[in-house]
Amino acid sequence: MADRAGNGNPRRAAVEALLHVHRDGGYSHIVWENALETDHLTAADRALASRIFWGVIERRLTLDYLMDCYSRVPVKKLQPAVREILRTGLYQLLFMERIPASAAVNESVKMTRSMKVGQASGFVNVVLRAVSRQGMSRIEALPEGDEKTELLYSCPRELTAFWQRAYGVEQALALTQDINREPIAFFRVDLLHFTQERWEDELNRLNIDHRWEDGLPGCLCVSRPQELRGLEPPFRQAYYAQDKASQWCCAALNVLPGEQVADVCAAPGGKSLTIAQSMHNEGLLISGDIHEHKCRILRQRLQEFGITISQVVCRDASAPCEDVWKGSFHRVLCDVPCSGLGVIGRKPEIRYRWREEVDSLPALQLKILEQGAEMVRPGGVLQYSTCTLNPAENEGVAERFLSAHPEYSPRLLPAALQPLFDVAEREPSHHVTLFPSVHDCDGFFIASFQKRN
């Protein structure tokens, strides 16, 4: 195992975290959170380490191909530490223009010694200098086709082919080309205790470049998210990151003050927060999750935002619905576990692991949806959503549910969601798929049903 901390060195912090992900099978977000807690880095060093860490995961196929072009030893046979040092060096050379090539090479060579793989220092030096001279020319010279597309965007060709079958060649290419685009920074501001006008005044006072999303009150887009840290209390504690797609999902539910609402897969809590605010903190909101530690965090988040109508319960949403809740809720949201193919921009390793559970997920998703349906009162609304781009998990589950449950009918999504259909050139329906290239947000799916009276 590598040393516990990067000793204040941002490049080494990135390398050690990558070892935990690629060698030990760690989940990138958890690994990186732990790295930031244990490494003693300045704010600038954290930013550099973070850029390298996430960038290497995003561009792994590209980096490994170029390593193989200039190395006599196949990538898979390299010592893990050497492989990650090379990946980080290559990423700096190819995708970080502000870092001088000499710094990328020299720091990588020095790291071989500090990480006790000094025998590879000459090898690392040779490979990095070769790539420094040649750049992406080896890939750019490839004939047009699947291999070149895969390597240019570091998107496995199996995933591109999957999207082609699902959404057509044009949309699949757009998804592939967008896969490394930095996600747009959307936030939800607290409109329970502040008006949007007061937020506007505060943002203008600090000259924070921003815009409000049309049709989504409280949805804020910021060019430089780090500037929000300069907000004065109480504004500093009154916003949270939430992609526009998730906010559209909450808008589709169309909750009203005083209703009884359930969010059955609620962690980490963004949708519950947004729903509670839309209810004006009046009524009852049940927020559930299967993991007790996530429930504790969820409960704390709701309390911090002054939400008093929520009850957080630890429960398995796929298990039989409790009798006391059957037929009790005006609206039930089932935002189910999914393969995450719509949020690869935020979780880049999904592109390499997506096949692991994708075939088994629809059965679980349908089970959660069916148990959520038990909670809805006659005339009430049941909503299903995922953050993936896979018809089997999306339209497939929705259609299976409708065919098996005649007591439910399709519910036309509210008129407030009309812009989503307009930009996709589609007629309004009871379901909609959001594409990053079309809607400027995470990939997302929303379907709505109504229980017959």
Coordinates of C-alpha atoms in Angstrom, one line a residue:
M1 CA 0.0 0.0 0.0
A2 CA 1.1 3.6 -0.6
D3 CA 1.8 5.9 2.3
R4 CA -1.4 7.2 4.0
A5 CA -0.8 10.8 2.9
G6 CA 0.7 12.7 -0.1
N7 CA 3.0 14.6 2.2
G8 CA 1.6 17.9 0.9
N9 CA 2.5 17.0 -2.7
P10 CA -0.6 17.4 -4.9
R11 CA 0.7 15.2 -7.7
R12 CA 1.5 12.4 -5.2
A13 CA -1.9 12.8 -3.5
A14 CA -3.5 12.2 -6.9
V15 CA -1.3 9.2 -7.6
E16 CA -2.1 7.5 -4.3
A17 CA -5.8 8.1 -4.7
L18 CA -5.7 6.7 -8.2
L19 CA -4.0 3.6 -6.8
H20 CA -6.9 3.1 -4.4
V21 CA -9.4 3.4 -7.3
H22 CA -7.6 1.3 -10.0
R23 CA -5.7 -1.2 -8.0
D24 CA -7.9 -1.6 -4.9
G25 CA -11.3 -1.1 -6.6
G26 CA -12.3 1.9 -4.5
Y27 CA -15.2 4.2 -5.4
S28 CA -13.7 7.5 -6.7
H29 CA -15.9 9.9 -4.7
I30 CA -15.2 8.1 -1.4
V31 CA -11.5 7.7 -2.2
W32 CA -11.1 11.4 -3.0
E33 CA -13.0 12.6 0.0
N34 CA -10.7 10.5 2.2
A35 CA -7.7 11.8 0.4
L36 CA -8.7 15.4 1.0
E37 CA -9.2 14.6 4.7
T38 CA -5.7 13.0 5.2
D39 CA -3.5 15.1 2.9
H40 CA -2.2 18.4 4.1
L41 CA -2.7 20.5 0.9
T42 CA -3.3 24.2 0.3
A43 CA -6.5 25.3 -1.5
A44 CA -4.4 25.7 -4.7
D45 CA -2.8 22.3 -4.3
R46 CA -6.2 20.7 -3.7
A47 CA -7.5 22.2 -6.9
L48 CA -4.4 20.8 -8.9
A49 CA -4.6 17.4 -7.3
S50 CA -8.4 17.2 -7.9
R51 CA -8.0 18.2 -11.6
I52 CA -5.3 15.5 -12.1
F53 CA -7.2 12.8 -10.2
W54 CA -10.5 13.2 -12.0
G55 CA -8.8 13.9 -15.3
V56 CA -6.9 10.6 -15.3
I57 CA -10.1 8.7 -14.6
E58 CA -11.8 10.4 -17.4
R59 CA -9.1 10.0 -20.0
R60 CA -7.7 6.6 -18.9
L61 CA -8.3 4.9 -22.3
T62 CA -6.5 7.7 -24.1
L63 CA -3.6 7.8 -21.7
D64 CA -3.1 4.0 -21.7
Y65 CA -3.1 3.8 -25.5
L66 CA -0.3 6.4 -25.7
M67 CA 1.6 4.7 -23.0
D68 CA 1.5 1.5 -25.0
C69 CA 2.7 3.4 -28.1
Y70 CA 5.9 4.5 -26.5
S71 CA 6.6 1.7 -23.9
R72 CA 8.1 -1.7 -24.5
V73 CA 6.2 -2.9 -21.4
P74 CA 2.4 -3.2 -21.8
V75 CA 0.4 -1.0 -19.5
K76 CA -1.1 -3.9 -17.7
K77 CA 2.3 -5.3 -16.8
L78 CA 3.7 -2.1 -15.3
Q79 CA 4.0 -1.8 -11.5
P80 CA 0.8 -0.1 -10.3
A81 CA 2.6 3.0 -8.9
V82 CA 4.6 3.4 -12.1
R83 CA 1.4 3.1 -14.2
E84 CA -0.3 5.9 -12.1
I85 CA 2.7 8.1 -12.2
L86 CA 2.8 7.8 -16.0
R87 CA -0.9 8.5 -16.3
T88 CA -0.8 11.6 -14.2
G89 CA 2.3 12.9 -16.1
L90 CA 0.6 12.2 -19.5
Y91 CA -2.6 13.9 -18.4
Q92 CA -0.6 17.1 -17.4
L93 CA 1.2 17.1 -20.7
L94 CA -1.9 16.6 -22.9
F95 CA -4.7 18.3 -21.1
M96 CA -3.3 20.9 -18.7
E97 CA -1.9 23.7 -20.9
R98 CA -0.9 25.9 -18.0
I99 CA 1.6 23.3 -16.6
P100 CA 5.0 23.5 -18.4
A101 CA 6.0 20.2 -20.0
S102 CA 9.3 20.2 -18.1
A103 CA 7.4 20.4 -14.8
A104 CA 5.1 17.5 -15.7
V105 CA 8.1 15.4 -16.7
N106 CA 10.5 16.3 -13.9
E107 CA 7.9 16.0 -11.1
S108 CA 6.9 12.6 -12.4
V109 CA 10.4 11.4 -12.4
K110 CA 11.0 12.7 -8.9
M111 CA 7.9 10.9 -7.7
T112 CA 9.3 7.5 -8.8
R113 CA 12.0 8.0 -6.2
S114 CA 9.8 9.2 -3.4
M115 CA 7.4 6.3 -4.0
K116 CA 10.2 3.8 -4.0
V117 CA 10.0 2.8 -7.7
G118 CA 13.1 4.8 -8.6
Q119 CA 14.4 2.0 -10.9
A120 CA 11.6 3.2 -13.3
S121 CA 12.7 6.8 -13.3
G122 CA 14.5 6.6 -16.7
F123 CA 11.6 4.7 -18.2
V124 CA 9.1 7.3 -17.0
N125 CA 11.4 10.1 -18.4
V126 CA 11.6 8.5 -21.8
V127 CA 7.9 7.8 -22.2
L128 CA 6.8 11.3 -21.1
R129 CA 9.4 13.1 -23.3
A130 CA 8.2 11.1 -26.3
V131 CA 4.6 12.1 -25.7
S132 CA 5.7 15.7 -25.0
R133 CA 7.1 15.8 -28.5
Q134 CA 4.3 13.8 -30.3
G135 CA 1.2 14.8 -28.4
M136 CA -2.0 13.2 -29.7
S137 CA -0.6 12.6 -33.2
R138 CA -0.7 8.8 -32.9
I139 CA -4.4 8.9 -32.2
E140 CA -5.2 11.7 -34.7
A141 CA -3.5 9.7 -37.4
L142 CA -5.9 6.7 -36.9
P143 CA -8.5 6.2 -39.6
E144 CA -12.0 7.5 -38.8
G145 CA -14.0 4.8 -37.0
D146 CA -14.8 3.2 -33.6
E147 CA -11.2 3.0 -32.4
K148 CA -10.4 6.6 -33.0
T149 CA -13.7 7.8 -31.4
E150 CA -13.0 5.6 -28.4
L151 CA -9.5 7.0 -27.9
L152 CA -10.3 10.6 -28.6
Y153 CA -13.0 10.8 -26.0
S154 CA -11.9 7.9 -23.8
C155 CA -15.4 6.4 -24.1
P156 CA -15.5 2.6 -24.5
R157 CA -16.8 1.7 -27.9
E158 CA -19.3 -0.8 -26.3
L159 CA -21.0 2.2 -24.5
T160 CA -21.1 4.2 -27.7
A161 CA -22.6 1.2 -29.6
F162 CA -25.1 0.8 -26.7
W163 CA -26.3 4.4 -27.1
Q164 CA -26.5 4.0 -30.8
R165 CA -28.9 1.2 -30.5
A166 CA -30.9 3.1 -27.9
Y167 CA -31.0 6.6 -29.3
G168 CA -29.6 6.6 -32.8
V169 CA -26.2 7.4 -34.3
E170 CA -26.4 11.2 -34.0
Q171 CA -27.5 11.3 -30.3
A172 CA -24.9 8.6 -29.4
L173 CA -22.1 10.6 -30.9
A174 CA -23.2 13.7 -29.0
L175 CA -23.3 11.8 -25.8
T176 CA -19.8 10.4 -26.5
Q177 CA -18.4 13.8 -27.3
D178 CA -20.0 15.3 -24.2
I179 CA -18.7 12.6 -21.9
N180 CA -15.8 14.7 -20.6
R181 CA -17.5 18.1 -20.6
E182 CA -17.3 19.7 -17.2
P183 CA -20.8 19.6 -15.7
I184 CA -22.5 22.9 -15.4
A185 CA -22.6 24.2 -11.8
F186 CA -26.3 24.4 -10.8
F187 CA -27.5 25.2 -7.3
R188 CA -30.8 25.4 -5.5
V189 CA -31.1 28.4 -3.2
D190 CA -33.4 28.5 -0.2
L191 CA -36.6 30.3 -1.1
L192 CA -38.3 29.3 2.2
H193 CA -36.5 32.0 4.1
F194 CA -35.3 34.3 1.4
T195 CA -37.0 35.7 -1.8
Q196 CA -35.2 35.3 -5.1
E197 CA -34.9 39.1 -5.2
R198 CA -32.9 39.1 -1.9
W199 CA -30.6 36.4 -3.5
E200 CA -30.2 38.6 -6.6
D201 CA -29.2 41.6 -4.5
E202 CA -26.6 39.5 -2.5
L203 CA -25.1 38.0 -5.7
N204 CA -24.9 41.3 -7.4
R205 CA -23.3 42.9 -4.3
L206 CA -20.5 40.4 -4.6
N207 CA -20.3 40.6 -8.4
I208 CA -20.9 36.9 -8.8
D209 CA -21.5 36.0 -12.4
H210 CA -24.8 34.1 -12.4
R211 CA -28.1 33.4 -14.1
W212 CA -31.5 32.0 -13.1
E213 CA -32.9 29.1 -14.9
D214 CA -36.2 29.9 -16.7
G215 CA -39.2 28.0 -15.4
L216 CA -37.3 26.8 -12.2
P217 CA -37.6 29.4 -9.4
G218 CA -34.6 29.1 -7.1
C219 CA -32.4 27.3 -9.7
L220 CA -29.1 29.2 -9.9
C221 CA -26.3 28.7 -12.4
V222 CA -22.9 30.1 -11.4
S223 CA -19.8 30.5 -13.6
R224 CA -17.3 30.2 -10.8
P225 CA -18.9 28.2 -7.9
Q226 CA -16.0 28.9 -5.6
E227 CA -17.2 32.5 -5.4
L228 CA -20.3 31.4 -3.5
R229 CA -18.0 30.8 -0.5
G230 CA -17.8 34.6 -0.2
L231 CA -21.5 34.8 0.7
E232 CA -22.2 36.3 4.1
P233 CA -24.2 34.4 6.7
P234 CA -27.0 33.5 6.6
F235 CA -26.8 33.1 2.8
R236 CA -23.7 31.0 3.1
Q237 CA -25.6 28.1 4.6
A238 CA -28.7 28.6 2.4
Y239 CA -27.9 26.9 -0.9
Y240 CA -26.9 23.5 -2.1
A241 CA -25.6 21.8 -5.3
Q242 CA -28.4 20.3 -7.3
D243 CA -28.3 19.7 -11.0
K244 CA -31.0 21.3 -13.2
A245 CA -32.3 17.8 -14.1
S246 CA -33.0 17.0 -10.5
Q247 CA -34.8 20.3 -10.0
W248 CA -37.0 19.6 -13.1
C249 CA -37.8 16.2 -11.5
C250 CA -39.1 17.9 -8.4
A251 CA -41.0 20.4 -10.5
A252 CA -42.7 17.5 -12.3
L253 CA -44.0 16.2 -9.0
N254 CA -45.9 19.5 -8.6
V255 CA -46.4 19.3 -4.9
L256 CA -48.8 21.5 -3.0
P257 CA -48.6 22.9 0.6
G258 CA -50.4 20.7 3.1
E259 CA -50.1 17.5 1.2
Q260 CA -48.6 14.2 2.3
V261 CA -45.6 13.3 0.1
A262 CA -43.1 10.5 0.2
D263 CA -39.5 10.4 -1.3
V264 CA -38.7 6.8 -1.0
C265 CA -35.1 6.8 -2.1
A266 CA -34.2 10.2 -0.6
A267 CA -30.4 10.2 0.2
P268 CA -28.4 12.4 -0.1
G269 CA -31.5 14.6 0.3
G270 CA -31.4 17.3 -2.4
K271 CA -34.9 16.3 -3.8
S272 CA -36.4 16.1 -0.3
L273 CA -35.1 19.6 0.4
T274 CA -36.5 21.0 -2.8
I275 CA -39.8 19.3 -2.4
A276 CA -40.2 20.6 1.2
Q277 CA -39.5 24.1 0.1
S278 CA -42.0 23.8 -2.7
M279 CA -44.5 22.7 0.0
H280 CA -43.8 25.9 1.9
N281 CA -42.8 23.6 4.8
E282 CA -46.5 22.7 5.3
G283 CA -47.9 19.1 5.3
L284 CA -45.9 15.9 5.7
L285 CA -42.8 14.6 3.9
I286 CA -41.6 11.1 4.5
S287 CA -37.9 10.7 3.3
G288 CA -36.5 7.2 3.3
D289 CA -33.3 5.4 2.6
I290 CA -32.0 1.9 3.2
H291 CA -28.7 3.0 4.9
E292 CA -28.8 4.3 8.5
H293 CA -25.7 6.5 8.1
K294 CA -27.2 8.2 5.1
C295 CA -30.5 8.7 7.0
R296 CA -28.5 10.5 9.8
I297 CA -26.9 12.8 7.2
L298 CA -30.3 13.4 5.5
R299 CA -31.9 14.2 8.8
Q300 CA -29.2 16.7 9.7
R301 CA -29.4 18.4 6.2
L302 CA -33.2 18.9 6.6
Q303 CA -32.8 20.3 10.1
E304 CA -30.1 22.7 8.9
F305 CA -32.5 24.2 6.3
G306 CA -35.2 24.5 8.9
I307 CA -37.4 21.8 7.4
T308 CA -39.9 20.8 10.1
I309 CA -42.4 18.7 8.0
S310 CA -40.0 15.8 7.2
Q311 CA -39.8 12.4 8.9
V312 CA -36.6 10.5 7.9
V313 CA -37.1 6.7 8.0
C314 CA -34.6 3.9 7.5
R315 CA -36.3 1.4 5.2
D316 CA -35.9 -0.7 2.1
A317 CA -38.0 0.8 -0.6
S318 CA -38.2 -2.5 -2.4
A319 CA -39.7 -4.3 0.7
P320 CA -43.4 -4.7 1.2
C321 CA -45.0 -1.4 2.0
E322 CA -46.0 -0.9 5.6
D323 CA -49.8 -1.2 6.1
V324 CA -50.0 2.2 7.9
W325 CA -48.7 3.9 4.7
K326 CA -50.8 2.1 2.1
G327 CA -53.0 4.6 0.2
S328 CA -51.9 7.5 2.4
F329 CA -49.9 9.9 0.1
H330 CA -50.9 12.5 -2.4
R331 CA -47.6 12.1 -4.2
V332 CA -44.8 9.5 -4.1
L333 CA -41.4 10.0 -5.7
C334 CA -39.4 6.9 -6.7
D335 CA -36.0 8.2 -7.7
V336 CA -34.4 4.7 -7.9
P337 CA -30.9 3.3 -7.9
C338 CA -29.6 3.1 -11.5
S339 CA -26.6 2.6 -13.7
G340 CA -25.8 6.3 -13.6
L341 CA -25.1 6.6 -17.4
G342 CA -26.5 10.2 -17.2
V343 CA -24.0 11.4 -14.7
I344 CA -20.7 10.2 -16.1
G345 CA -19.5 13.8 -16.1
R346 CA -19.7 13.7 -12.3
K347 CA -18.7 10.0 -11.8
P348 CA -16.3 9.3 -14.7
E349 CA -15.5 5.7 -13.7
I350 CA -19.0 4.6 -14.5
R351 CA -18.0 4.5 -18.2
Y352 CA -15.8 1.5 -17.4
R353 CA -18.1 -0.3 -14.9
W354 CA -21.5 0.3 -16.4
R355 CA -22.0 -3.3 -17.5
E356 CA -21.6 -4.8 -14.0
E357 CA -25.2 -4.2 -12.8
V358 CA -27.1 -2.8 -15.7
D359 CA -29.0 -6.0 -16.6
S360 CA -30.1 -6.7 -13.0
L361 CA -31.3 -3.2 -12.1
P362 CA -34.7 -3.1 -13.9
A363 CA -36.1 -5.8 -11.7
L364 CA -35.1 -3.9 -8.5
Q365 CA -36.4 -0.6 -10.0
L366 CA -39.8 -2.1 -10.9
K367 CA -40.0 -3.6 -7.4
I368 CA -39.4 -0.2 -5.8
L369 CA -41.9 1.4 -8.1
E370 CA -44.6 -1.2 -7.3
Q371 CA -44.1 -0.7 -3.6
G372 CA -44.2 3.0 -4.0
A373 CA -47.5 2.6 -5.9
E374 CA -49.0 0.9 -2.8
M375 CA -48.5 4.2 -0.9
V376 CA -50.5 6.4 -3.2
R377 CA -54.1 7.3 -2.4
P378 CA -56.8 7.2 -5.1
G379 CA -56.3 10.2 -7.5
G380 CA -52.7 10.6 -6.3
V381 CA -49.5 10.9 -8.3
L382 CA -46.7 8.3 -8.6
Q383 CA -43.4 9.5 -10.2
Y384 CA -40.5 7.4 -11.4
S385 CA -37.1 8.8 -12.2
T386 CA -33.5 7.8 -12.9
C387 CA -30.2 9.6 -13.7
T388 CA -29.3 7.1 -16.4
L389 CA -29.6 6.9 -20.2
N390 CA -30.7 3.3 -20.7
P391 CA -34.2 2.5 -22.1
A392 CA -34.4 -0.8 -20.2
E393 CA -34.2 1.1 -16.9
N394 CA -36.3 4.0 -18.1
E395 CA -39.2 3.5 -20.6
G396 CA -38.9 -0.3 -20.1
V397 CA -39.7 -0.2 -16.4
A398 CA -42.4 2.5 -16.9
E399 CA -44.1 0.4 -19.5
R400 CA -43.9 -2.8 -17.5
F401 CA -45.4 -1.0 -14.6
L402 CA -48.4 0.4 -16.5
S403 CA -49.1 -3.0 -18.2
A404 CA -49.2 -4.8 -14.8
H405 CA -51.1 -2.1 -12.9
P406 CA -54.4 -1.1 -14.6
E407 CA -55.3 1.0 -11.5
Y408 CA -52.7 3.5 -12.8
S409 CA -52.8 5.6 -16.0
P410 CA -50.2 7.8 -17.6
R411 CA -50.2 11.3 -16.2
L412 CA -49.3 14.1 -18.6
L413 CA -46.3 16.0 -17.1
P414 CA -47.2 19.5 -15.9
A415 CA -47.2 22.4 -18.3
A416 CA -44.2 23.9 -16.4
L417 CA -42.1 21.2 -18.1
Q418 CA -43.1 22.3 -21.6
P419 CA -39.6 23.8 -22.3
L420 CA -38.1 20.3 -22.0
F421 CA -40.4 19.0 -24.7
D422 CA -39.9 22.1 -26.9
V423 CA -36.1 21.9 -27.0
A424 CA -36.3 18.2 -27.8
E425 CA -39.0 18.8 -30.5
R426 CA -41.4 16.4 -28.9
E427 CA -45.1 16.5 -28.0
P428 CA -45.8 16.6 -24.2
S429 CA -46.1 13.1 -22.7
H430 CA -46.2 11.3 -19.4
H431 CA -42.4 10.8 -19.7
V432 CA -39.4 12.6 -20.9
T433 CA -35.6 11.9 -21.3
L434 CA -33.2 14.7 -20.7
F435 CA -29.9 14.6 -22.7
P436 CA -26.8 16.6 -21.8
S437 CA -26.3 17.8 -25.4
V438 CA -30.0 18.9 -25.7
H439 CA -31.0 20.1 -22.2
D440 CA -27.6 21.3 -20.8
C441 CA -28.0 19.1 -17.7
D442 CA -27.4 15.6 -16.5
G443 CA -28.9 12.7 -18.4
F444 CA -32.2 12.0 -16.7
F445 CA -35.5 10.2 -17.1
I446 CA -38.9 11.2 -15.6
A447 CA -42.2 9.3 -15.9
S448 CA -45.5 10.1 -14.2
F449 CA -48.6 8.1 -13.4
Q450 CA -51.9 8.8 -11.7
K451 CA -53.9 6.4 -9.6
R452 CA -57.5 6.1 -10.7
N453 CA -60.2 7.2 -8.3

